[in-house]
Amino acid sequence: MAPTHPYRSLKIPSDAPFELRPSPGKGWGAFATRRINEESKILAEQPLFVIRKHLLQFTLTDIESAIQALTAAQKKVLKFLVPPGAELHPLIVEPAFAENSFNIGDDTSPARGLFVLHSRFNHSCLPNCKLPYKIQDDTIASFAIRPIGPGEEIVFSYEPDFEARTAVDRLGLALSEGVAALDRLGNFCFTGDPRVLPRRVFGPLETLESLRKAAWPYINPSILDLRPGAGKIHLGLWPRAEKSRPVLMHVAALAYHYGQSVADNRHSQLWFAELGGRSIQGISSAGRFLEEVLRDLWIPEMKAFVAHQLHRRLSQAGRSMTIERPIDTMGAQLRAWEDSEEPFRWRMMEATIFEFLTEGCIKKTAPPSVARRDYAQELYIALCAHSSSKLPAFAPAHSTWFAVLQAGIQHTKSAAVTKSQWVEGIAAAMQATGIE
């Protein structure tokens, strides 16, 4: 981004060990400028303004009163948190406040303050910083929970109870991967087939190296610790696939033993956690979540399904000699569609599907024309159903994107994102990712 970005003019305390700069895929973030020791204070910050009510009891009048009480300089800072060029109208500031405020009250005296610098700290399921908390008056502070190296992004979990729940979550994940690893090692011992030991996982675990030396199978405890009283998995060192997602053997095992639907449900839970779906606090974070799901799951899964069906129809038509155009030509056109960056743009779909319709490879049944927002509303209704019964109308049987979106919506409070905002968000995400 340009050096003159407004965030660069935010005043950071001279003794603060961080700077603000772009964070890939997350907008802007805070990055350490020097080593930060465990339990060291990272930032103490006073609020831009405070509303002394519970979050669900705020009114637009409360927001308007807070804006009017700001100085000209404070209003300039507040404008950094709203869309470029937007006025400081209560309807504009309210979602910004909901996404960038922190609790500084208690059960008897509820209050939330807008903290500009702390709101630039991004979320992570593997935080290196404690969630900011009140230290005196209305001031909040954040502290490192482990050593943070220079250049490392400073992140915390947006959920207050994350630390307590993380220990249980990681134990379950460690045991799940441990059982899957032992299951594959047992298979190897009986069959001697090295293909049951995926190199991407058992290489970093140093298991393959131990087997090459004719030693007992070894699993590096610094990555996966299955010793009594331990049960830990180091996700920072765990092997990852594309999009930096962990390679999880137990998900594949669930598919083999219990069916794809069970594996898909587990996959969606874990992937949702990796996305930080629990941290959806408003329209902006919901929009990022929706775009990532559509871009990384919907498009590849639907493209694979459509391509498989068209390749099958093309093969059948070729064997029966019912088409006039050369098979190679149509096959090349289909592969070009598969390789395109935006396969679901209308111009791309029209060129490919038209050829298959013309040659009779698929039935000439015109699909109903549905406005993007109407489709988004129908999809939202289906996602809110507490079952997968609505899945066939929107996706192939083994799609995972539907379960991920469903988890995202069902785990987000309606006060953070309303029904109409979800519908508009789905429609906007479809447009942004080229789904026409």
JSON list of C-alpha atoms in Angstrom, two decimals, residues 191-399:
[
{"chain": "A", "resi": 191, "resn": "THR", "atom": "CA", "xyz": [1.63, -54.59, 4.90]},
{"chain": "A", "resi": 192, "resn": "GLY", "atom": "CA", "xyz": [5.07, -53.03, 4.50]},
{"chain": "A", "resi": 193, "resn": "ASP", "atom": "CA", "xyz": [3.51, -50.55, 2.05]},
{"chain": "A", "resi": 194, "resn": "PRO", "atom": "CA", "xyz": [5.19, -47.14, 2.49]},
{"chain": "A", "resi": 195, "resn": "ARG", "atom": "CA", "xyz": [2.29, -45.42, 0.75]},
{"chain": "A", "resi": 196, "resn": "VAL", "atom": "CA", "xyz": [0.25, -45.58, 3.98]},
{"chain": "A", "resi": 197, "resn": "LEU", "atom": "CA", "xyz": [2.78, -43.18, 5.57]},
{"chain": "A", "resi": 198, "resn": "PRO", "atom": "CA", "xyz": [2.32, -39.77, 3.91]},
{"chain": "A", "resi": 199, "resn": "ARG", "atom": "CA", "xyz": [5.74, -38.22, 3.51]},
{"chain": "A", "resi": 200, "resn": "ARG", "atom": "CA", "xyz": [4.40, -34.72, 4.12]},
{"chain": "A", "resi": 201, "resn": "VAL", "atom": "CA", "xyz": [3.45, -35.66, 7.70]},
{"chain": "A", "resi": 202, "resn": "PHE", "atom": "CA", "xyz": [5.77, -38.50, 8.70]},
{"chain": "A", "resi": 203, "resn": "GLY", "atom": "CA", "xyz": [8.80, -36.71, 7.27]},
{"chain": "A", "resi": 204, "resn": "PRO", "atom": "CA", "xyz": [8.69, -33.74, 9.69]},
{"chain": "A", "resi": 205, "resn": "LEU", "atom": "CA", "xyz": [7.71, -36.12, 12.49]},
{"chain": "A", "resi": 206, "resn": "GLU", "atom": "CA", "xyz": [11.05, -37.91, 11.75]},
{"chain": "A", "resi": 207, "resn": "THR", "atom": "CA", "xyz": [9.22, -41.24, 11.59]},
{"chain": "A", "resi": 208, "resn": "LEU", "atom": "CA", "xyz": [10.46, -42.10, 8.11]},
{"chain": "A", "resi": 209, "resn": "GLU", "atom": "CA", "xyz": [14.05, -41.43, 9.15]},
{"chain": "A", "resi": 210, "resn": "SER", "atom": "CA", "xyz": [13.74, -43.80, 12.11]},
{"chain": "A", "resi": 211, "resn": "LEU", "atom": "CA", "xyz": [12.31, -46.53, 9.89]},
{"chain": "A", "resi": 212, "resn": "ARG", "atom": "CA", "xyz": [15.12, -46.11, 7.37]},
{"chain": "A", "resi": 213, "resn": "LYS", "atom": "CA", "xyz": [17.55, -46.76, 10.22]},
{"chain": "A", "resi": 214, "resn": "ALA", "atom": "CA", "xyz": [15.61, -49.92, 11.17]},
{"chain": "A", "resi": 215, "resn": "ALA", "atom": "CA", "xyz": [14.74, -48.39, 14.54]},
{"chain": "A", "resi": 216, "resn": "TRP", "atom": "CA", "xyz": [11.46, -48.31, 16.40]},
{"chain": "A", "resi": 217, "resn": "PRO", "atom": "CA", "xyz": [8.96, -45.89, 14.78]},
{"chain": "A", "resi": 218, "resn": "TYR", "atom": "CA", "xyz": [9.66, -42.45, 16.22]},
{"chain": "A", "resi": 219, "resn": "ILE", "atom": "CA", "xyz": [7.33, -39.47, 16.51]},
{"chain": "A", "resi": 220, "resn": "ASN", "atom": "CA", "xyz": [8.95, -36.15, 17.33]},
{"chain": "A", "resi": 221, "resn": "PRO", "atom": "CA", "xyz": [7.33, -35.02, 20.64]},
{"chain": "A", "resi": 222, "resn": "SER", "atom": "CA", "xyz": [8.11, -31.38, 19.94]},
{"chain": "A", "resi": 223, "resn": "ILE", "atom": "CA", "xyz": [5.50, -31.58, 17.16]},
{"chain": "A", "resi": 224, "resn": "LEU", "atom": "CA", "xyz": [3.13, -34.33, 18.39]},
{"chain": "A", "resi": 225, "resn": "ASP", "atom": "CA", "xyz": [3.49, -35.37, 22.02]},
{"chain": "A", "resi": 226, "resn": "LEU", "atom": "CA", "xyz": [1.54, -38.51, 22.96]},
{"chain": "A", "resi": 227, "resn": "ARG", "atom": "CA", "xyz": [3.36, -39.26, 26.20]},
{"chain": "A", "resi": 228, "resn": "PRO", "atom": "CA", "xyz": [1.26, -39.81, 29.38]},
{"chain": "A", "resi": 229, "resn": "GLY", "atom": "CA", "xyz": [0.08, -36.52, 30.81]},
{"chain": "A", "resi": 230, "resn": "ALA", "atom": "CA", "xyz": [0.97, -34.63, 27.64]},
{"chain": "A", "resi": 231, "resn": "GLY", "atom": "CA", "xyz": [-1.31, -34.85, 24.61]},
{"chain": "A", "resi": 232, "resn": "LYS", "atom": "CA", "xyz": [-0.03, -31.80, 22.77]},
{"chain": "A", "resi": 233, "resn": "ILE", "atom": "CA", "xyz": [0.24, -30.78, 19.14]},
{"chain": "A", "resi": 234, "resn": "HIS", "atom": "CA", "xyz": [2.38, -27.86, 17.96]},
{"chain": "A", "resi": 235, "resn": "LEU", "atom": "CA", "xyz": [0.32, -26.37, 15.14]},
{"chain": "A", "resi": 236, "resn": "GLY", "atom": "CA", "xyz": [3.07, -23.90, 14.33]},
{"chain": "A", "resi": 237, "resn": "LEU", "atom": "CA", "xyz": [5.36, -26.79, 13.32]},
{"chain": "A", "resi": 238, "resn": "TRP", "atom": "CA", "xyz": [2.69, -29.13, 12.01]},
{"chain": "A", "resi": 239, "resn": "PRO", "atom": "CA", "xyz": [2.87, -29.86, 8.24]},
{"chain": "A", "resi": 240, "resn": "ARG", "atom": "CA", "xyz": [0.63, -27.67, 6.15]},
{"chain": "A", "resi": 241, "resn": "ALA", "atom": "CA", "xyz": [-0.89, -27.86, 2.70]},
{"chain": "A", "resi": 242, "resn": "GLU", "atom": "CA", "xyz": [-2.07, -25.08, 0.41]},
{"chain": "A", "resi": 243, "resn": "LYS", "atom": "CA", "xyz": [-3.54, -21.97, 2.03]},
{"chain": "A", "resi": 244, "resn": "SER", "atom": "CA", "xyz": [-1.43, -22.85, 5.15]},
{"chain": "A", "resi": 245, "resn": "ARG", "atom": "CA", "xyz": [-3.99, -25.30, 6.48]},
{"chain": "A", "resi": 246, "resn": "PRO", "atom": "CA", "xyz": [-2.78, -28.27, 8.56]},
{"chain": "A", "resi": 247, "resn": "VAL", "atom": "CA", "xyz": [-2.58, -31.67, 6.88]},
{"chain": "A", "resi": 248, "resn": "LEU", "atom": "CA", "xyz": [-4.81, -33.76, 9.16]},
{"chain": "A", "resi": 249, "resn": "MET", "atom": "CA", "xyz": [-4.67, -37.53, 8.80]},
{"chain": "A", "resi": 250, "resn": "HIS", "atom": "CA", "xyz": [-7.63, -38.27, 11.06]},
{"chain": "A", "resi": 251, "resn": "VAL", "atom": "CA", "xyz": [-10.02, -36.45, 8.72]},
{"chain": "A", "resi": 252, "resn": "ALA", "atom": "CA", "xyz": [-9.07, -38.84, 5.91]},
{"chain": "A", "resi": 253, "resn": "ALA", "atom": "CA", "xyz": [-9.44, -41.75, 8.34]},
{"chain": "A", "resi": 254, "resn": "LEU", "atom": "CA", "xyz": [-12.95, -40.61, 9.27]},
{"chain": "A", "resi": 255, "resn": "ALA", "atom": "CA", "xyz": [-13.90, -40.57, 5.60]},
{"chain": "A", "resi": 256, "resn": "TYR", "atom": "CA", "xyz": [-12.59, -44.12, 5.14]},
{"chain": "A", "resi": 257, "resn": "HIS", "atom": "CA", "xyz": [-14.20, -45.63, 8.24]},
{"chain": "A", "resi": 258, "resn": "TYR", "atom": "CA", "xyz": [-17.38, -43.60, 8.73]},
{"chain": "A", "resi": 259, "resn": "GLY", "atom": "CA", "xyz": [-18.15, -41.92, 5.43]},
{"chain": "A", "resi": 260, "resn": "GLN", "atom": "CA", "xyz": [-17.51, -38.61, 3.75]},
{"chain": "A", "resi": 261, "resn": "SER", "atom": "CA", "xyz": [-20.26, -36.71, 5.58]},
{"chain": "A", "resi": 262, "resn": "VAL", "atom": "CA", "xyz": [-18.68, -37.36, 8.97]},
{"chain": "A", "resi": 263, "resn": "ALA", "atom": "CA", "xyz": [-15.28, -36.28, 7.63]},
{"chain": "A", "resi": 264, "resn": "ASP", "atom": "CA", "xyz": [-16.79, -33.16, 6.09]},
{"chain": "A", "resi": 265, "resn": "ASN", "atom": "CA", "xyz": [-18.34, -32.13, 9.40]},
{"chain": "A", "resi": 266, "resn": "ARG", "atom": "CA", "xyz": [-15.01, -32.53, 11.18]},
{"chain": "A", "resi": 267, "resn": "HIS", "atom": "CA", "xyz": [-13.22, -30.72, 8.37]},
{"chain": "A", "resi": 268, "resn": "SER", "atom": "CA", "xyz": [-15.60, -27.80, 8.58]},
{"chain": "A", "resi": 269, "resn": "GLN", "atom": "CA", "xyz": [-15.15, -27.48, 12.35]},
{"chain": "A", "resi": 270, "resn": "LEU", "atom": "CA", "xyz": [-11.37, -27.39, 12.10]},
{"chain": "A", "resi": 271, "resn": "TRP", "atom": "CA", "xyz": [-11.27, -25.15, 9.03]},
{"chain": "A", "resi": 272, "resn": "PHE", "atom": "CA", "xyz": [-13.70, -22.76, 10.63]},
{"chain": "A", "resi": 273, "resn": "ALA", "atom": "CA", "xyz": [-11.39, -22.48, 13.64]},
{"chain": "A", "resi": 274, "resn": "GLU", "atom": "CA", "xyz": [-8.41, -21.88, 11.33]},
{"chain": "A", "resi": 275, "resn": "LEU", "atom": "CA", "xyz": [-10.33, -19.04, 9.67]},
{"chain": "A", "resi": 276, "resn": "GLY", "atom": "CA", "xyz": [-10.99, -17.47, 13.01]},
{"chain": "A", "resi": 277, "resn": "GLY", "atom": "CA", "xyz": [-14.71, -17.80, 12.36]},
{"chain": "A", "resi": 278, "resn": "ARG", "atom": "CA", "xyz": [-15.43, -17.44, 16.07]},
{"chain": "A", "resi": 279, "resn": "SER", "atom": "CA", "xyz": [-14.11, -13.89, 15.80]},
{"chain": "A", "resi": 280, "resn": "ILE", "atom": "CA", "xyz": [-16.74, -12.62, 13.35]},
{"chain": "A", "resi": 281, "resn": "GLN", "atom": "CA", "xyz": [-17.73, -9.40, 15.08]},
{"chain": "A", "resi": 282, "resn": "GLY", "atom": "CA", "xyz": [-19.38, -7.41, 12.32]},
{"chain": "A", "resi": 283, "resn": "ILE", "atom": "CA", "xyz": [-19.91, -6.80, 8.63]},
{"chain": "A", "resi": 284, "resn": "SER", "atom": "CA", "xyz": [-16.24, -6.41, 7.70]},
{"chain": "A", "resi": 285, "resn": "SER", "atom": "CA", "xyz": [-15.02, -9.64, 9.27]},
{"chain": "A", "resi": 286, "resn": "ALA", "atom": "CA", "xyz": [-18.10, -11.50, 7.98]},
{"chain": "A", "resi": 287, "resn": "GLY", "atom": "CA", "xyz": [-17.34, -10.25, 4.45]},
{"chain": "A", "resi": 288, "resn": "ARG", "atom": "CA", "xyz": [-13.74, -11.49, 4.65]},
{"chain": "A", "resi": 289, "resn": "PHE", "atom": "CA", "xyz": [-14.97, -14.86, 5.92]},
{"chain": "A", "resi": 290, "resn": "LEU", "atom": "CA", "xyz": [-17.53, -15.21, 3.12]},
{"chain": "A", "resi": 291, "resn": "GLU", "atom": "CA", "xyz": [-15.05, -14.25, 0.39]},
{"chain": "A", "resi": 292, "resn": "GLU", "atom": "CA", "xyz": [-12.47, -16.74, 1.64]},
{"chain": "A", "resi": 293, "resn": "VAL", "atom": "CA", "xyz": [-14.97, -19.61, 1.80]},
{"chain": "A", "resi": 294, "resn": "LEU", "atom": "CA", "xyz": [-16.28, -18.91, -1.70]},
{"chain": "A", "resi": 295, "resn": "ARG", "atom": "CA", "xyz": [-12.82, -18.40, -3.17]},
{"chain": "A", "resi": 296, "resn": "ASP", "atom": "CA", "xyz": [-11.07, -21.32, -1.43]},
{"chain": "A", "resi": 297, "resn": "LEU", "atom": "CA", "xyz": [-13.89, -23.87, -1.20]},
{"chain": "A", "resi": 298, "resn": "TRP", "atom": "CA", "xyz": [-16.94, -23.07, -3.31]},
{"chain": "A", "resi": 299, "resn": "ILE", "atom": "CA", "xyz": [-15.12, -22.31, -6.57]},
{"chain": "A", "resi": 300, "resn": "PRO", "atom": "CA", "xyz": [-12.68, -25.28, -6.56]},
{"chain": "A", "resi": 301, "resn": "GLU", "atom": "CA", "xyz": [-15.33, -27.75, -5.39]},
{"chain": "A", "resi": 302, "resn": "MET", "atom": "CA", "xyz": [-17.97, -26.63, -7.86]},
{"chain": "A", "resi": 303, "resn": "LYS", "atom": "CA", "xyz": [-15.43, -26.41, -10.68]},
{"chain": "A", "resi": 304, "resn": "ALA", "atom": "CA", "xyz": [-14.27, -29.97, -9.98]},
{"chain": "A", "resi": 305, "resn": "PHE", "atom": "CA", "xyz": [-17.88, -31.20, -9.94]},
{"chain": "A", "resi": 306, "resn": "VAL", "atom": "CA", "xyz": [-18.90, -29.45, -13.16]},
{"chain": "A", "resi": 307, "resn": "ALA", "atom": "CA", "xyz": [-15.71, -30.50, -14.95]},
{"chain": "A", "resi": 308, "resn": "HIS", "atom": "CA", "xyz": [-16.15, -34.12, -13.91]},
{"chain": "A", "resi": 309, "resn": "GLN", "atom": "CA", "xyz": [-19.72, -34.19, -15.19]},
{"chain": "A", "resi": 310, "resn": "LEU", "atom": "CA", "xyz": [-18.81, -32.54, -18.51]},
{"chain": "A", "resi": 311, "resn": "HIS", "atom": "CA", "xyz": [-15.79, -34.81, -19.07]},
{"chain": "A", "resi": 312, "resn": "ARG", "atom": "CA", "xyz": [-18.04, -37.82, -18.43]},
{"chain": "A", "resi": 313, "resn": "ARG", "atom": "CA", "xyz": [-20.70, -36.58, -20.84]},
{"chain": "A", "resi": 314, "resn": "LEU", "atom": "CA", "xyz": [-18.06, -35.83, -23.44]},
{"chain": "A", "resi": 315, "resn": "SER", "atom": "CA", "xyz": [-16.61, -39.30, -23.13]},
{"chain": "A", "resi": 316, "resn": "GLN", "atom": "CA", "xyz": [-20.05, -40.89, -23.48]},
{"chain": "A", "resi": 317, "resn": "ALA", "atom": "CA", "xyz": [-20.84, -38.77, -26.55]},
{"chain": "A", "resi": 318, "resn": "GLY", "atom": "CA", "xyz": [-17.51, -39.68, -28.11]},
{"chain": "A", "resi": 319, "resn": "ARG", "atom": "CA", "xyz": [-18.10, -43.40, -27.70]},
{"chain": "A", "resi": 320, "resn": "SER", "atom": "CA", "xyz": [-21.56, -43.16, -29.22]},
{"chain": "A", "resi": 321, "resn": "MET", "atom": "CA", "xyz": [-20.34, -40.91, -32.08]},
{"chain": "A", "resi": 322, "resn": "THR", "atom": "CA", "xyz": [-23.21, -38.48, -31.51]},
{"chain": "A", "resi": 323, "resn": "ILE", "atom": "CA", "xyz": [-21.27, -35.21, -31.79]},
{"chain": "A", "resi": 324, "resn": "GLU", "atom": "CA", "xyz": [-19.95, -33.43, -34.86]},
{"chain": "A", "resi": 325, "resn": "ARG", "atom": "CA", "xyz": [-17.08, -31.43, -33.42]},
{"chain": "A", "resi": 326, "resn": "PRO", "atom": "CA", "xyz": [-13.78, -33.21, -32.70]},
{"chain": "A", "resi": 327, "resn": "ILE", "atom": "CA", "xyz": [-13.54, -34.61, -29.17]},
{"chain": "A", "resi": 328, "resn": "ASP", "atom": "CA", "xyz": [-10.05, -33.15, -28.77]},
{"chain": "A", "resi": 329, "resn": "THR", "atom": "CA", "xyz": [-11.28, -29.65, -29.57]},
{"chain": "A", "resi": 330, "resn": "MET", "atom": "CA", "xyz": [-14.10, -29.77, -27.04]},
{"chain": "A", "resi": 331, "resn": "GLY", "atom": "CA", "xyz": [-11.84, -31.37, -24.48]},
{"chain": "A", "resi": 332, "resn": "ALA", "atom": "CA", "xyz": [-9.30, -28.58, -24.92]},
{"chain": "A", "resi": 333, "resn": "GLN", "atom": "CA", "xyz": [-12.04, -25.98, -24.49]},
{"chain": "A", "resi": 334, "resn": "LEU", "atom": "CA", "xyz": [-13.20, -27.64, -21.30]},
{"chain": "A", "resi": 335, "resn": "ARG", "atom": "CA", "xyz": [-9.64, -27.75, -19.93]},
{"chain": "A", "resi": 336, "resn": "ALA", "atom": "CA", "xyz": [-9.24, -24.06, -20.76]},
{"chain": "A", "resi": 337, "resn": "TRP", "atom": "CA", "xyz": [-12.36, -23.39, -18.69]},
{"chain": "A", "resi": 338, "resn": "GLU", "atom": "CA", "xyz": [-10.89, -25.40, -15.81]},
{"chain": "A", "resi": 339, "resn": "ASP", "atom": "CA", "xyz": [-7.65, -23.40, -15.97]},
{"chain": "A", "resi": 340, "resn": "SER", "atom": "CA", "xyz": [-9.35, -20.00, -16.07]},
{"chain": "A", "resi": 341, "resn": "GLU", "atom": "CA", "xyz": [-9.01, -17.76, -13.01]},
{"chain": "A", "resi": 342, "resn": "GLU", "atom": "CA", "xyz": [-12.72, -16.89, -12.94]},
{"chain": "A", "resi": 343, "resn": "PRO", "atom": "CA", "xyz": [-14.53, -19.96, -14.32]},
{"chain": "A", "resi": 344, "resn": "PHE", "atom": "CA", "xyz": [-17.94, -18.85, -13.07]},
{"chain": "A", "resi": 345, "resn": "ARG", "atom": "CA", "xyz": [-18.02, -15.52, -14.84]},
{"chain": "A", "resi": 346, "resn": "TRP", "atom": "CA", "xyz": [-20.93, -15.56, -17.27]},
{"chain": "A", "resi": 347, "resn": "ARG", "atom": "CA", "xyz": [-18.71, -15.12, -20.33]},
{"chain": "A", "resi": 348, "resn": "MET", "atom": "CA", "xyz": [-16.66, -18.20, -19.37]},
{"chain": "A", "resi": 349, "resn": "MET", "atom": "CA", "xyz": [-19.66, -20.37, -18.55]},
{"chain": "A", "resi": 350, "resn": "GLU", "atom": "CA", "xyz": [-21.56, -19.28, -21.63]},
{"chain": "A", "resi": 351, "resn": "ALA", "atom": "CA", "xyz": [-18.73, -20.17, -24.04]},
{"chain": "A", "resi": 352, "resn": "THR", "atom": "CA", "xyz": [-18.19, -23.63, -22.56]},
{"chain": "A", "resi": 353, "resn": "ILE", "atom": "CA", "xyz": [-21.74, -24.67, -21.70]},
{"chain": "A", "resi": 354, "resn": "PHE", "atom": "CA", "xyz": [-23.06, -23.39, -25.04]},
{"chain": "A", "resi": 355, "resn": "GLU", "atom": "CA", "xyz": [-20.77, -25.76, -26.92]},
{"chain": "A", "resi": 356, "resn": "PHE", "atom": "CA", "xyz": [-21.94, -28.73, -24.87]},
{"chain": "A", "resi": 357, "resn": "LEU", "atom": "CA", "xyz": [-25.58, -27.74, -25.36]},
{"chain": "A", "resi": 358, "resn": "THR", "atom": "CA", "xyz": [-25.07, -27.36, -29.11]},
{"chain": "A", "resi": 359, "resn": "GLU", "atom": "CA", "xyz": [-23.53, -30.80, -29.41]},
{"chain": "A", "resi": 360, "resn": "GLY", "atom": "CA", "xyz": [-26.20, -32.40, -27.24]},
{"chain": "A", "resi": 361, "resn": "CYS", "atom": "CA", "xyz": [-23.79, -33.48, -24.50]},
{"chain": "A", "resi": 362, "resn": "ILE", "atom": "CA", "xyz": [-26.12, -32.02, -21.88]},
{"chain": "A", "resi": 363, "resn": "LYS", "atom": "CA", "xyz": [-29.86, -31.53, -21.87]},
{"chain": "A", "resi": 364, "resn": "LYS", "atom": "CA", "xyz": [-31.23, -28.27, -23.21]},
{"chain": "A", "resi": 365, "resn": "THR", "atom": "CA", "xyz": [-33.09, -27.32, -20.05]},
{"chain": "A", "resi": 366, "resn": "ALA", "atom": "CA", "xyz": [-32.66, -23.64, -19.33]},
{"chain": "A", "resi": 367, "resn": "PRO", "atom": "CA", "xyz": [-31.98, -23.03, -15.62]},
{"chain": "A", "resi": 368, "resn": "PRO", "atom": "CA", "xyz": [-34.14, -20.39, -13.96]},
{"chain": "A", "resi": 369, "resn": "SER", "atom": "CA", "xyz": [-32.60, -16.93, -13.95]},
{"chain": "A", "resi": 370, "resn": "VAL", "atom": "CA", "xyz": [-32.16, -15.83, -10.33]},
{"chain": "A", "resi": 371, "resn": "ALA", "atom": "CA", "xyz": [-30.97, -12.44, -9.14]},
{"chain": "A", "resi": 372, "resn": "ARG", "atom": "CA", "xyz": [-27.80, -12.63, -7.05]},
{"chain": "A", "resi": 373, "resn": "ARG", "atom": "CA", "xyz": [-29.50, -11.25, -3.95]},
{"chain": "A", "resi": 374, "resn": "ASP", "atom": "CA", "xyz": [-32.45, -13.66, -4.28]},
{"chain": "A", "resi": 375, "resn": "TYR", "atom": "CA", "xyz": [-30.02, -16.56, -4.53]},
{"chain": "A", "resi": 376, "resn": "ALA", "atom": "CA", "xyz": [-28.15, -15.24, -1.49]},
{"chain": "A", "resi": 377, "resn": "GLN", "atom": "CA", "xyz": [-31.38, -15.08, 0.49]},
{"chain": "A", "resi": 378, "resn": "GLU", "atom": "CA", "xyz": [-32.35, -18.65, -0.45]},
{"chain": "A", "resi": 379, "resn": "LEU", "atom": "CA", "xyz": [-28.87, -19.85, 0.46]},
{"chain": "A", "resi": 380, "resn": "TYR", "atom": "CA", "xyz": [-28.99, -18.05, 3.81]},
{"chain": "A", "resi": 381, "resn": "ILE", "atom": "CA", "xyz": [-32.31, -19.73, 4.67]},
{"chain": "A", "resi": 382, "resn": "ALA", "atom": "CA", "xyz": [-30.83, -23.12, 3.79]},
{"chain": "A", "resi": 383, "resn": "LEU", "atom": "CA", "xyz": [-27.71, -22.42, 5.86]},
{"chain": "A", "resi": 384, "resn": "CYS", "atom": "CA", "xyz": [-29.81, -21.54, 8.91]},
{"chain": "A", "resi": 385, "resn": "ALA", "atom": "CA", "xyz": [-31.49, -24.95, 8.83]},
{"chain": "A", "resi": 386, "resn": "HIS", "atom": "CA", "xyz": [-29.93, -27.19, 11.48]},
{"chain": "A", "resi": 387, "resn": "SER", "atom": "CA", "xyz": [-29.39, -30.04, 9.04]},
{"chain": "A", "resi": 388, "resn": "SER", "atom": "CA", "xyz": [-27.87, -30.82, 5.67]},
{"chain": "A", "resi": 389, "resn": "SER", "atom": "CA", "xyz": [-31.25, -31.51, 4.06]},
{"chain": "A", "resi": 390, "resn": "LYS", "atom": "CA", "xyz": [-31.01, -28.31, 2.02]},
{"chain": "A", "resi": 391, "resn": "LEU", "atom": "CA", "xyz": [-27.55, -29.16, 0.66]},
{"chain": "A", "resi": 392, "resn": "PRO", "atom": "CA", "xyz": [-28.65, -30.95, -2.58]},
{"chain": "A", "resi": 393, "resn": "ALA", "atom": "CA", "xyz": [-30.32, -27.78, -3.87]},
{"chain": "A", "resi": 394, "resn": "PHE", "atom": "CA", "xyz": [-27.06, -25.83, -3.68]},
{"chain": "A", "resi": 395, "resn": "ALA", "atom": "CA", "xyz": [-24.10, -28.19, -3.87]},
{"chain": "A", "resi": 396, "resn": "PRO", "atom": "CA", "xyz": [-22.94, -31.75, -4.63]},
{"chain": "A", "resi": 397, "resn": "ALA", "atom": "CA", "xyz": [-23.32, -34.28, -1.83]},
{"chain": "A", "resi": 398, "resn": "HIS", "atom": "CA", "xyz": [-19.70, -34.19, -0.62]},
{"chain": "A", "resi": 399, "resn": "SER", "atom": "CA", "xyz": [-19.14, -30.43, -0.70]}
]
